[in-house]
Short mmCIF file of C-alpha atoms and ligand atoms in Angstrom, two decimals:
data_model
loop_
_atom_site.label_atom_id
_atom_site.label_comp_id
_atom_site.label_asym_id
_atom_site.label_seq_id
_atom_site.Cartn_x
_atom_site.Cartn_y
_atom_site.Cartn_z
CA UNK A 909 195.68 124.77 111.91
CA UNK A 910 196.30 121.50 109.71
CA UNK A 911 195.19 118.66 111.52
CA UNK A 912 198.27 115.55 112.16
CA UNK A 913 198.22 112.76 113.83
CA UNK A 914 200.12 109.58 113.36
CA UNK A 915 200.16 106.43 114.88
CA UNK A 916 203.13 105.32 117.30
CA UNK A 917 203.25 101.18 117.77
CA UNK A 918 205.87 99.77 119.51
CA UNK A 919 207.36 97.16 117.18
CA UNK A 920 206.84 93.74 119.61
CA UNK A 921 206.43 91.55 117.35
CA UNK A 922 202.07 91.61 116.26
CA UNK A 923 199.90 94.36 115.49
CA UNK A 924 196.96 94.27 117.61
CA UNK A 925 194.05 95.14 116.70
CA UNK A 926 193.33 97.35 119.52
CA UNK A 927 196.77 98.98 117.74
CA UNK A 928 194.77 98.69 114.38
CA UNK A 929 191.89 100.56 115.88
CA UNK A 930 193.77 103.56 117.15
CA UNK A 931 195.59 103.62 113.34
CA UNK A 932 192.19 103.57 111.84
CA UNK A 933 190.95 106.43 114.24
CA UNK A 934 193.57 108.39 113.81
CA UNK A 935 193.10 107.86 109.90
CA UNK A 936 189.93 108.37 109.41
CA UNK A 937 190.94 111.69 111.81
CA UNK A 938 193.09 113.31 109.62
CA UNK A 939 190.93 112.87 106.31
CA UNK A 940 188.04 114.15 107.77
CA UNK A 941 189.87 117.31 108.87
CA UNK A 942 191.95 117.21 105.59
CA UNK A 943 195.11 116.52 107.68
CA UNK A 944 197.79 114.27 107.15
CA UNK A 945 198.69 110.93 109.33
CA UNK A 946 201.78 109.67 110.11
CA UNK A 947 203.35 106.64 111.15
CA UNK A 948 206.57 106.60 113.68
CA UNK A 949 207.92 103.16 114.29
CA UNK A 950 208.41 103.20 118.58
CA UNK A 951 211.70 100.82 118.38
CA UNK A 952 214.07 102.62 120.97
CA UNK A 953 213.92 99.10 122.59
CA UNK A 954 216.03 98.11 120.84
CA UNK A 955 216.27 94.40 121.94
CA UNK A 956 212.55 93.98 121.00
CA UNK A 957 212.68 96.07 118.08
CA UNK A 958 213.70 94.05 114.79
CA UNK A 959 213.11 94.93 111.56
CA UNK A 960 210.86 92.01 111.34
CA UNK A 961 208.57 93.32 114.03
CA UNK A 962 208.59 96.16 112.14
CA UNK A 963 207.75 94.35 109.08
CA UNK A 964 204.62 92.28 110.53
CA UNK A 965 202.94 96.12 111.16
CA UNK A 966 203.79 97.80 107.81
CA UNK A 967 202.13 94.89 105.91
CA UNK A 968 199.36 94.94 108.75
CA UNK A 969 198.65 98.50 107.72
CA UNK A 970 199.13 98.02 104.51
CA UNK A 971 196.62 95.12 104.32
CA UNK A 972 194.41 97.00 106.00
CA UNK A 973 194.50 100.07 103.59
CA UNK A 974 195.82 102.58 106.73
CA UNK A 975 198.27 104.12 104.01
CA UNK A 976 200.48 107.10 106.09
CA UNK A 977 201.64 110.47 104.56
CA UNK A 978 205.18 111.15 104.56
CA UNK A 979 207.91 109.18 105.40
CA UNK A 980 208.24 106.36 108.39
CA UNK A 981 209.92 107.73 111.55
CA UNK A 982 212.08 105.61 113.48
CA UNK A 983 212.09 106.80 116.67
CA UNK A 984 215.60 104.80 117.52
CA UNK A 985 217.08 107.30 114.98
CA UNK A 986 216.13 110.05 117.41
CA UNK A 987 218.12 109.56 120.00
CA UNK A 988 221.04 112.41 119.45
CA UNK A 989 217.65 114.77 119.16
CA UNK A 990 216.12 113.75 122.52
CA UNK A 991 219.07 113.94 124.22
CA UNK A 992 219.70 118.03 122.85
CA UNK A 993 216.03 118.21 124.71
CA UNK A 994 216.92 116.98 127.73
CA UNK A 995 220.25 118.98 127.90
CA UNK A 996 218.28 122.27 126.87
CA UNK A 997 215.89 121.24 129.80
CA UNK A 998 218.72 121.00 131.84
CA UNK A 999 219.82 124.98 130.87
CA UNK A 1000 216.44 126.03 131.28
CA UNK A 1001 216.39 124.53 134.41
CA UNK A 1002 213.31 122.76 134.38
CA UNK A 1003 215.49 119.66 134.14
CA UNK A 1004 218.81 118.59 136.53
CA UNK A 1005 221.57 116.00 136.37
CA UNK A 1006 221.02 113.37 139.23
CA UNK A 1007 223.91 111.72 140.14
CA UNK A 1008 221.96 109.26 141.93
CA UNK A 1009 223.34 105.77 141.99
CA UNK A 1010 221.12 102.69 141.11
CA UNK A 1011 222.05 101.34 145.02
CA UNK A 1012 221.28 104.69 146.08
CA UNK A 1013 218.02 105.22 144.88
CA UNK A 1014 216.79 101.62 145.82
CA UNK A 1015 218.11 102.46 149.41
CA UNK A 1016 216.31 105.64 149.18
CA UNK A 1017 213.34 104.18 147.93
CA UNK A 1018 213.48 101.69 150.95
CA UNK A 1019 214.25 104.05 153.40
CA UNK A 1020 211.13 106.21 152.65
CA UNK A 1021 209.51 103.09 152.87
CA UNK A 1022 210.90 101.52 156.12
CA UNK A 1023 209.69 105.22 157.24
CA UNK A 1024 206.18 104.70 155.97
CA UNK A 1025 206.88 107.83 153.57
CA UNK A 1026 203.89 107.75 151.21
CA UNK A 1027 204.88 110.94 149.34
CA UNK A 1028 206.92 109.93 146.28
CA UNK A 1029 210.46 109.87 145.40
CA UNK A 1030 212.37 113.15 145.56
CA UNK A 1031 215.94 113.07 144.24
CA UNK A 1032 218.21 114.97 146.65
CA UNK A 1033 219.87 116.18 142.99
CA UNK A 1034 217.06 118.67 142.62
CA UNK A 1035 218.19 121.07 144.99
CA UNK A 1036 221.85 120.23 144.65
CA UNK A 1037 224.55 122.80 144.05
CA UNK A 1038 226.28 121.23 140.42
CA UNK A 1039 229.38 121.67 141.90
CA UNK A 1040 229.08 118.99 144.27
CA UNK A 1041 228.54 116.46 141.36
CA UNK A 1042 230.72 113.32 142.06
CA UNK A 1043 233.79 113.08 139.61
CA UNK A 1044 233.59 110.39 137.23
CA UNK A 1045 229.89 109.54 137.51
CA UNK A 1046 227.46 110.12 134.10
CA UNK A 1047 224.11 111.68 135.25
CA UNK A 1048 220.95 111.01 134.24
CA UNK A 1049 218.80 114.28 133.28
CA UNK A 1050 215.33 114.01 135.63
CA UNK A 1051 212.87 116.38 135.38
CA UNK A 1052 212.11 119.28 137.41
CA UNK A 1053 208.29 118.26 138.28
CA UNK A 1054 206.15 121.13 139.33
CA UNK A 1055 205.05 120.04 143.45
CA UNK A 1056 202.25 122.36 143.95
CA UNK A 1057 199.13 121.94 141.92
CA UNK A 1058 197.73 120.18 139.69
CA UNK A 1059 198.20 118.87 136.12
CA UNK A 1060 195.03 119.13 134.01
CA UNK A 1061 194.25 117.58 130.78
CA UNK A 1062 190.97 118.14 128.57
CA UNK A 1063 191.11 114.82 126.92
CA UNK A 1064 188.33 115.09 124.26
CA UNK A 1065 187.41 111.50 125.19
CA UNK A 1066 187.74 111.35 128.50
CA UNK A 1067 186.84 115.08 129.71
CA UNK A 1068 188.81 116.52 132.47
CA UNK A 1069 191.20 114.38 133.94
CA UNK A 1070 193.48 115.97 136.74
CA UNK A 1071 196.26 114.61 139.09
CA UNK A 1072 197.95 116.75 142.07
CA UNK A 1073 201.37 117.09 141.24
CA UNK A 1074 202.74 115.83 144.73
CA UNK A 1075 201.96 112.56 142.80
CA UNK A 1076 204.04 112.83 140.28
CA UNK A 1077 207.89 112.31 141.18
CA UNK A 1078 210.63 113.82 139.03
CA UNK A 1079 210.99 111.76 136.60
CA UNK A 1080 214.46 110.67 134.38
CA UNK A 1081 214.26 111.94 130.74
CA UNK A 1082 217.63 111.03 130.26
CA UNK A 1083 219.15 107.74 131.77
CA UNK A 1084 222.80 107.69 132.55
CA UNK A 1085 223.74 106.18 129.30
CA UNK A 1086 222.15 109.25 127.07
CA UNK A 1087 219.26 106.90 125.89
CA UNK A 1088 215.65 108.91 126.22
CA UNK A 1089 213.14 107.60 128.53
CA UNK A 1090 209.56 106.47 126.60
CA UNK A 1091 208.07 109.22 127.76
CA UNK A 1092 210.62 111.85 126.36
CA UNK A 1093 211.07 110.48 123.34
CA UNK A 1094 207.15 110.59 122.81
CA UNK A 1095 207.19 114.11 123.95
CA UNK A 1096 209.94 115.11 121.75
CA UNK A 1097 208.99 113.46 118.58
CA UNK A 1098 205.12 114.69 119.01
CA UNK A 1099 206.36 117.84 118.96
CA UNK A 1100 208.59 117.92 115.78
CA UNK A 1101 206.65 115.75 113.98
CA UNK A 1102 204.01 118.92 114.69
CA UNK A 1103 201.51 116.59 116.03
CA UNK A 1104 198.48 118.64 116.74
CA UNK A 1105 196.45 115.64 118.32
CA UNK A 1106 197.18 112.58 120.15
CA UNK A 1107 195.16 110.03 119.44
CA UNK A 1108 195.55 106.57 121.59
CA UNK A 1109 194.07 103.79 123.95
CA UNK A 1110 193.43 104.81 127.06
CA UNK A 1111 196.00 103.10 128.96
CA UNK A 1112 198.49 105.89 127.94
CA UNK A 1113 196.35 108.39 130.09
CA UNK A 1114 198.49 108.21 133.02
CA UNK A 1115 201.45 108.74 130.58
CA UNK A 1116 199.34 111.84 128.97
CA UNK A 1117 199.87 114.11 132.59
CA UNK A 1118 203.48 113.04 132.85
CA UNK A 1119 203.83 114.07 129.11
CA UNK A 1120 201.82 117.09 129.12
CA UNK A 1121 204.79 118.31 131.94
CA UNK A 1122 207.14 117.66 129.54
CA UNK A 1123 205.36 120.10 127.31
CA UNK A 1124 205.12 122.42 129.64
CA UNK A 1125 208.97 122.41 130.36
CA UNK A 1126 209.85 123.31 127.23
CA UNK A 1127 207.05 125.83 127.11
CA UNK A 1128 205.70 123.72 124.02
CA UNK A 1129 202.04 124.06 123.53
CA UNK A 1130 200.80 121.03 124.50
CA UNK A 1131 198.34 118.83 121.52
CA UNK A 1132 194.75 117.44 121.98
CA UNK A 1133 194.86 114.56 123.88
CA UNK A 1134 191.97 111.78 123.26
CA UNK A 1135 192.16 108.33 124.99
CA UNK A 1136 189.90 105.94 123.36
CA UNK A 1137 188.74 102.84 125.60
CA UNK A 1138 190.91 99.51 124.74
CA UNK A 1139 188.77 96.85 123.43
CA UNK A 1140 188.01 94.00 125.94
CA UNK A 1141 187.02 90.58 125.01
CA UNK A 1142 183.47 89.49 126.12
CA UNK A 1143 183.34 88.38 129.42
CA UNK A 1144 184.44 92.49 129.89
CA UNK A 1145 188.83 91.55 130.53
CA UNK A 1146 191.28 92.72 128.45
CA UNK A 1147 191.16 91.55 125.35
CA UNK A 1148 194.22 88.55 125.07
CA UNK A 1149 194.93 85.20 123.90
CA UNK A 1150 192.94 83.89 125.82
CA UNK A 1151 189.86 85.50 124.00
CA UNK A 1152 191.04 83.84 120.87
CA UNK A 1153 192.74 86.13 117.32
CA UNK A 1154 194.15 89.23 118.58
CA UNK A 1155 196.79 90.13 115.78
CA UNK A 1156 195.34 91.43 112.99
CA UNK A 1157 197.38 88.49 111.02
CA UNK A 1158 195.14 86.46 112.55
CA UNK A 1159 192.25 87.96 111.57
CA UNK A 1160 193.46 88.06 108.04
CA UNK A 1161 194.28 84.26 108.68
CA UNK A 1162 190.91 83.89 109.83
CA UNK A 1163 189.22 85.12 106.33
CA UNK A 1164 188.11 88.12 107.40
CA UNK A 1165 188.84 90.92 104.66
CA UNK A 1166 190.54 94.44 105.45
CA UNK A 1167 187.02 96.21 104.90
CA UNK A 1168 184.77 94.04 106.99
CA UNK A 1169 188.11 94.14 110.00
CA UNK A 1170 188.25 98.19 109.89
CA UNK A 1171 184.41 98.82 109.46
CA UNK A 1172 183.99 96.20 112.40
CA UNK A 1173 186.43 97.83 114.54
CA UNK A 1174 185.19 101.55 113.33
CA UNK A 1175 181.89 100.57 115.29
CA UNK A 1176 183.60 99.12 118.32
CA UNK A 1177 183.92 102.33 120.16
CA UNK A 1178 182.26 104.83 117.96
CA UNK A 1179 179.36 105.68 116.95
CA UNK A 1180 176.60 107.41 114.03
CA UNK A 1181 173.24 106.62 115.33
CA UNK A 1182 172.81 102.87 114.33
CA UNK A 1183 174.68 102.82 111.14
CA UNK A 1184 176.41 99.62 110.85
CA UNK A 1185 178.14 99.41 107.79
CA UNK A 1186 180.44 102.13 106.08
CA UNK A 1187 182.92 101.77 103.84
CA UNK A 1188 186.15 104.05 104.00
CA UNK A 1189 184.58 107.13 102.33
CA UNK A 1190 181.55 107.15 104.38
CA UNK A 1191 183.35 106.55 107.42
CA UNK A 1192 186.06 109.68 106.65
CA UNK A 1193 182.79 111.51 105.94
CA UNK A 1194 181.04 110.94 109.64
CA UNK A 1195 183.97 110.18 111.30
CA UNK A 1196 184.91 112.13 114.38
CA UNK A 1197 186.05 112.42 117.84
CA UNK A 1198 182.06 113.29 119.32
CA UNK A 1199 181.43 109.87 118.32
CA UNK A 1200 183.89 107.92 120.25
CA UNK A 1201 182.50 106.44 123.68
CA UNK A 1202 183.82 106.31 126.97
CA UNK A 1203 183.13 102.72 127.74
CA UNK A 1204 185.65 100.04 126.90
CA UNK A 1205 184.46 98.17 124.09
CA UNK A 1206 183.69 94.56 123.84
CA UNK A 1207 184.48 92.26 121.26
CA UNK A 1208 182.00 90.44 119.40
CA UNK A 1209 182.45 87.76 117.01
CA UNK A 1210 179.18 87.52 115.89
CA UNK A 1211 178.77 90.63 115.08
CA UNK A 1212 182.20 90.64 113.22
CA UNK A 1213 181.20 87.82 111.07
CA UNK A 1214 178.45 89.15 109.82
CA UNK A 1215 180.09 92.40 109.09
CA UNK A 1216 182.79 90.11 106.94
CA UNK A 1217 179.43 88.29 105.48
CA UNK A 1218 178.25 91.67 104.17
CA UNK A 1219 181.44 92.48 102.57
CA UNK A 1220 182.40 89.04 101.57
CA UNK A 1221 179.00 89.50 99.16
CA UNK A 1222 180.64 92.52 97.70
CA UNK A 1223 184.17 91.26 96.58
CA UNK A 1224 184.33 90.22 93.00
CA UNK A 1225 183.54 86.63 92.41
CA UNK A 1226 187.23 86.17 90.26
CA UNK A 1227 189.32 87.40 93.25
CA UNK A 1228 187.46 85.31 95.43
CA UNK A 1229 187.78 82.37 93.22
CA UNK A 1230 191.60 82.92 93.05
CA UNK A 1231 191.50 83.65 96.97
CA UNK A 1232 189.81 80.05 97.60
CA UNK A 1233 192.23 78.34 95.82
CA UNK A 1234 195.07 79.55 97.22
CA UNK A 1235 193.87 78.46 100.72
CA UNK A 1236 193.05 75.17 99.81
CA UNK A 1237 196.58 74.90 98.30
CA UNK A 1238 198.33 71.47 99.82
CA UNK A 1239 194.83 69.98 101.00
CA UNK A 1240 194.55 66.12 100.30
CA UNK A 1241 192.97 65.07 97.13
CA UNK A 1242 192.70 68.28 94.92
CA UNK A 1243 193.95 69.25 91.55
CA UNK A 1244 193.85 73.34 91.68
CA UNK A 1245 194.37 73.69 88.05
CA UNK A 1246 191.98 76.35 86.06
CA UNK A 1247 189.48 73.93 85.82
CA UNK A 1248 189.03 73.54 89.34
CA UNK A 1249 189.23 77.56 89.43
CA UNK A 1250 186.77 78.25 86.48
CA UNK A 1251 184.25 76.03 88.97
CA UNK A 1252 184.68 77.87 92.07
CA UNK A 1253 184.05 81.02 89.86
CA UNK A 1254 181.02 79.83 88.36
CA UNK A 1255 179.65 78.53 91.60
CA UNK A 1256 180.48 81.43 94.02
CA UNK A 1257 177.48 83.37 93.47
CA UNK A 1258 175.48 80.80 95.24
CA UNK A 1259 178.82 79.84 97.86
CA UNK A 1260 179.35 83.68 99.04
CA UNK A 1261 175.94 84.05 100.24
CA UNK A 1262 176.74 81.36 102.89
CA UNK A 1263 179.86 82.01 104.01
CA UNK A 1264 180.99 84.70 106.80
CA UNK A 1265 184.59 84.13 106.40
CA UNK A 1266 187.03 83.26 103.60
CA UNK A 1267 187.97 79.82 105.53
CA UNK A 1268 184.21 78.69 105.39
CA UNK A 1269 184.15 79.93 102.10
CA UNK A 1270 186.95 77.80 100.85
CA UNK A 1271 185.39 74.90 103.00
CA UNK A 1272 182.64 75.14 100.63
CA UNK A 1273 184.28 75.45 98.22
CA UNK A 1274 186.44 72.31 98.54
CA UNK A 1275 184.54 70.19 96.81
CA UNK A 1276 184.89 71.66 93.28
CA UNK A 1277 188.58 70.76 93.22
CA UNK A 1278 188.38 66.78 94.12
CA UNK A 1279 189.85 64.48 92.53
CA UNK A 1280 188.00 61.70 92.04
CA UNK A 1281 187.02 59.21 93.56
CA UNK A 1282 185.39 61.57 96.18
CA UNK A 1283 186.03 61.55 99.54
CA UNK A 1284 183.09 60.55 101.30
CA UNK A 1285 181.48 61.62 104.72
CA UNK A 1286 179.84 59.14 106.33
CA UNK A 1287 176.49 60.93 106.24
CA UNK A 1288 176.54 61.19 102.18
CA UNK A 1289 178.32 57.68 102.10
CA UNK A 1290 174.72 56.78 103.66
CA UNK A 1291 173.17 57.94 100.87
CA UNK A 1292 174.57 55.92 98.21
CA UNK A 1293 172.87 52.56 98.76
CA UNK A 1294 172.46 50.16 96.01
CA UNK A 1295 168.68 51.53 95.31
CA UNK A 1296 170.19 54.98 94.91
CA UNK A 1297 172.72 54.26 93.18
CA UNK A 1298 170.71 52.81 89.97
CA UNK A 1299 168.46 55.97 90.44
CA UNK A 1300 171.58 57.90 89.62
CA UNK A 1301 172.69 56.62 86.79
CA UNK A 1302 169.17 56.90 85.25
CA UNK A 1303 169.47 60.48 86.90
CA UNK A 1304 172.87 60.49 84.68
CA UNK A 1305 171.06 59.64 81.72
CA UNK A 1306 168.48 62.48 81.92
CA UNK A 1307 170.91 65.01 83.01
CA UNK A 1308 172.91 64.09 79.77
CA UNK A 1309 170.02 65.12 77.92
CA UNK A 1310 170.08 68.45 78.92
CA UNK A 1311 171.83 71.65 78.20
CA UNK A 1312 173.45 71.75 81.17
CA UNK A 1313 171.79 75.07 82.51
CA UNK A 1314 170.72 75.59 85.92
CA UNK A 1315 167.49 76.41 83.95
CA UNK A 1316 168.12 73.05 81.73
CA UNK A 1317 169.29 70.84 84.79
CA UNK A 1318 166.94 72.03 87.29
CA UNK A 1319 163.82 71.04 84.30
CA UNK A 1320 165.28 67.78 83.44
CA UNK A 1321 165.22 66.86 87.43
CA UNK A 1322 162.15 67.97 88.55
CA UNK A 1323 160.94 65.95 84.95
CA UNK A 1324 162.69 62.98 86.44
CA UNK A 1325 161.56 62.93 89.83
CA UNK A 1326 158.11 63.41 88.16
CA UNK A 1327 158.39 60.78 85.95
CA UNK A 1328 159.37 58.32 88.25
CA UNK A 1329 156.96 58.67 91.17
CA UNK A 1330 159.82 60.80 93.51
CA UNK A 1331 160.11 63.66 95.13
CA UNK A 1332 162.95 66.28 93.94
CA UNK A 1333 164.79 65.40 97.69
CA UNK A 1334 165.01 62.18 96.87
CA UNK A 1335 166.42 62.65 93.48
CA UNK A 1336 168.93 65.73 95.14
CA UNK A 1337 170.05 64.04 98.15
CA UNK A 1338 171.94 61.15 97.07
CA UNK A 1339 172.83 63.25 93.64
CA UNK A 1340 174.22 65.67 96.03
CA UNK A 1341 175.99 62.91 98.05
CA UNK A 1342 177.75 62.04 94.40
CA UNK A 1343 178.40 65.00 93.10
CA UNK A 1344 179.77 66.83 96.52
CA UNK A 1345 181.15 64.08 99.10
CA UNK A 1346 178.01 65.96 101.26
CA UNK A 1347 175.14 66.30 101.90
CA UNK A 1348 175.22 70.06 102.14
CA UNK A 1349 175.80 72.56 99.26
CA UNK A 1350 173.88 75.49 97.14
CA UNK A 1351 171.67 74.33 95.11
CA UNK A 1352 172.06 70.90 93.27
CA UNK A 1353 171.00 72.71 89.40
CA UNK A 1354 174.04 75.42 90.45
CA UNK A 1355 176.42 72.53 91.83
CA UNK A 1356 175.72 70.76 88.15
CA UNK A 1357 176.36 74.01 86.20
CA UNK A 1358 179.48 74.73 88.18
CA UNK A 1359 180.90 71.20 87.79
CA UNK A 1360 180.01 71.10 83.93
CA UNK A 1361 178.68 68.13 81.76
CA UNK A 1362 181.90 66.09 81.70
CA UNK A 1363 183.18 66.55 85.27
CA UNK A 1364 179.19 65.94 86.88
CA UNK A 1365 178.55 62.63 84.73
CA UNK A 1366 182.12 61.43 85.78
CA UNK A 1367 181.35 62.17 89.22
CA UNK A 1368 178.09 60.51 89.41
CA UNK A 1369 179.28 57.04 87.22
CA UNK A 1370 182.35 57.29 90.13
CA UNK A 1371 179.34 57.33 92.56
CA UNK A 1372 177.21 54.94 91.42
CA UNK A 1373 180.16 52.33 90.50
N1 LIG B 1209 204.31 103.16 121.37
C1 LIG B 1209 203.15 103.18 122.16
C2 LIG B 1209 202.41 101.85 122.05
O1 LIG B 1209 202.66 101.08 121.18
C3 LIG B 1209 202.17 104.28 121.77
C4 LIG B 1209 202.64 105.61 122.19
C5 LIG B 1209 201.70 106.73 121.84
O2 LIG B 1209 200.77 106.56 121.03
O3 LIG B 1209 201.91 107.80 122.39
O4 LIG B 1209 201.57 101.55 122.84
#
């Protein structure tokens, strides 16, 4: 048996990355298993469902490297094949038209109520001859629910899970108007797409014992099931809003990079031992469903950013260069030209090992592309008094001297600050004040090199004016 799975969102607008998660799992699934994993686009709500909704989770996956096999599905393109279902149902009799009104089955519904009737809806339809169907009226197809026993599933997440059937009422596949009901539609598709496991967050369990009836209908063999917790935030709720990014936009938004977000969410809610960081082959490699846990995960931003840190190390120092600049694109007193660029590249050696995200790396980074004269913080502003300020441009003059090296530049300071009685943090402070606007950066010979002879002397004769 070839392994497929695919990944079902319902278009709404974001993809979450709880939605992320179950596209990764599911990925990482099939290549382990040398199956295939495909995508269907959920958009039979159609008043949700625009193609720009769609949009915002193709690049999503895209971004994050979840590339699918085969072509998109659109489940709204469907419909004509959910409705044969529900009609062959219907023949086979383990579905019937219900002829049920909408004011009828609310005064049903309240009846049983008034009557304290805890057992669930029954459709009078079900046992109805079809030859008392009222003229004129367009059915919906419900489903003939089994009312003795139980429905089992062997989730291979969540174990066993079981529900009487007297639970489950008999639910519409159909509506009135022909459109499928979620549940058939899911059914339905699984099944011709040849889906061989379901892979999901468990708050589609429920839905797993109403589908798995379906399947049973239709005497369709029925696929794996596996819930996988949802992700919480970390005071243990649902993760929301409220818990700060939950779109993987965001995250991108954010700075964190696809293979920091999907090794980060790999680990939240599966485990190898205490491996923390795997790229995608390793992961496709140890990946599988004995390692998923049954307790909801929680999210942890700490953790997450220093995931990103370790990854942020690994990207090439060009891209990230290029990267920077384009987020610091329409910020107050740059120029981004390539000379501005060729600095951020020759510094970020010494800028990536501080940063966790892109955004504090182009923070950082900032700097580099003033204009001058320098914006000032107050703290660094503090260190330009007039003392300092004639210690810089003698600074100036010995820097000149040099070959403007980190080697060269860090000799000729520590010569200077020997020379004239100081120590090298009170040379570097207030240098670092003119060359930065700071009085934080890497180290003062690598801020030099970066800015290059021309740029650093202007900088600290700007300074010292
Ligand atoms: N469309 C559903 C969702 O976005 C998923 C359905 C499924 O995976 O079976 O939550």
């Amino acid at each position: 048996m070839t392994v497929r799975v695919r990944f079902a969102p319902s278009p709404t607008g974001l993809l979450h990355i709880g939605g992320a998660r179950t596209a990764l799992f599911n990925l990482l699934f099939a290549r382990h298993h040398g199956g295939e994993f495909l995508l269907r686009i959920e958009d039979t709500d159609r008043e949700r469902s625009t193609d720009a909704a769609t949009q915002v989770i193709l690049d999503g996956l895209a971004w994050l490297g979840l590339a699918h096999d085969g072509q998109t599905v659109f489940q709204s393109q469907r419909a004509a094949r959910h409705a044969e279902v529900a009609r062959e149902m219907v023949a086979r009799g383990s579905a019937y038209h219900c002829y049920l009104s909408a004011e009828e089955l609310k005064a049903t519904r309240e009846a049983a109520a008034a009557a304290g009737n805890v057992t669930r809806f029954r459709s009078p339809w079900r046992d109805r001859a079809p030859s008392e169907a009222p003229a004129g009226v367009a059915p919906a197809i419900r489903l003939r629910a089994p009312r003795e026993g139980e429905t089992v599933i062997d989730d291979l997440v969540q174990g066993t899970v079981r529900v009487a059937n007297a639970e489950l009422d008999d639910m519409i596949i159909l509506r009135s108007d022909g459109t499928p009901t979620y549940q058939h539609a899911v059914v339905v598709d699984d099944h011709d797409m040849a889906i061989t496991h379901v892979i999901r967050g468990d708050d589609h369990l429920t839905n797993a014992f109403r589908q798995a009836q379906i399947y049973d209908a239709m005497d369709w063999p029925r696929p794996h099931f596996a819930h996988i917790p949802l992700i919480h935030g970390a005071d243990g709720k649902k993760l929301s809003k409220r818990h700060g990014a939950v779109s993987v936009l965001e995250f991108q938004e954010q700075g964190y990079l696809p293979e920091a977000l999907c090794n980060y969410l790999l680990r939240l809610g599966w485990a190898h031992g205490d491996v923390e960081i795997l790229d995608r082959d390793e992961a496709i490699r140890l990946f599988d469903l004995d390692g998923v846990g049954r307790a909801a995960a929680r999210m942890d931003p700490a953790k997450l950013g220093h995931i990103n840190a370790h990854w942020l190390k690994l990207r090439d120092d060009a891209w990230l260069a290029a990267e920077v600049a384009r987020r610091l694109v329409g910020r107050p007193n740059l120029a981004l030209g390539t000379d501005a660029i060729h600095r951020i590249r020759a510094l970020m050696p010494a800028l990536k090992e501080r940063a966790k995200t892109l955004v504090e790396l182009a923070d950082s980074a900032t700097f580099l592309a003033y204009t001058l004269p320098l914006p000032m913080q107050p703290k660094a502003a503090g260190l330009l008094s007039a003392e300092n300020c004639l210690m810089l441009r003698e600074v100036a003059t010995a820097l000149a001297a040099s070959d403007f090296t980190a080697t060269g530049l860090d000799a000729a300071l520590r010569g200077f600050a020997e020379a004239t009685g100081r120590k090298l943090g009170a040379v570097a402070q207030p240098l670092r004040a003119a060359l930065t606007g700071s009085t934080v950066s890497p180290g003062i010979d690598a801020v030099l090199a970066a800015l290059g002879r021309e740029e650093a002397l202007a900088r600290i004769a700007a300074a010292a004016r």
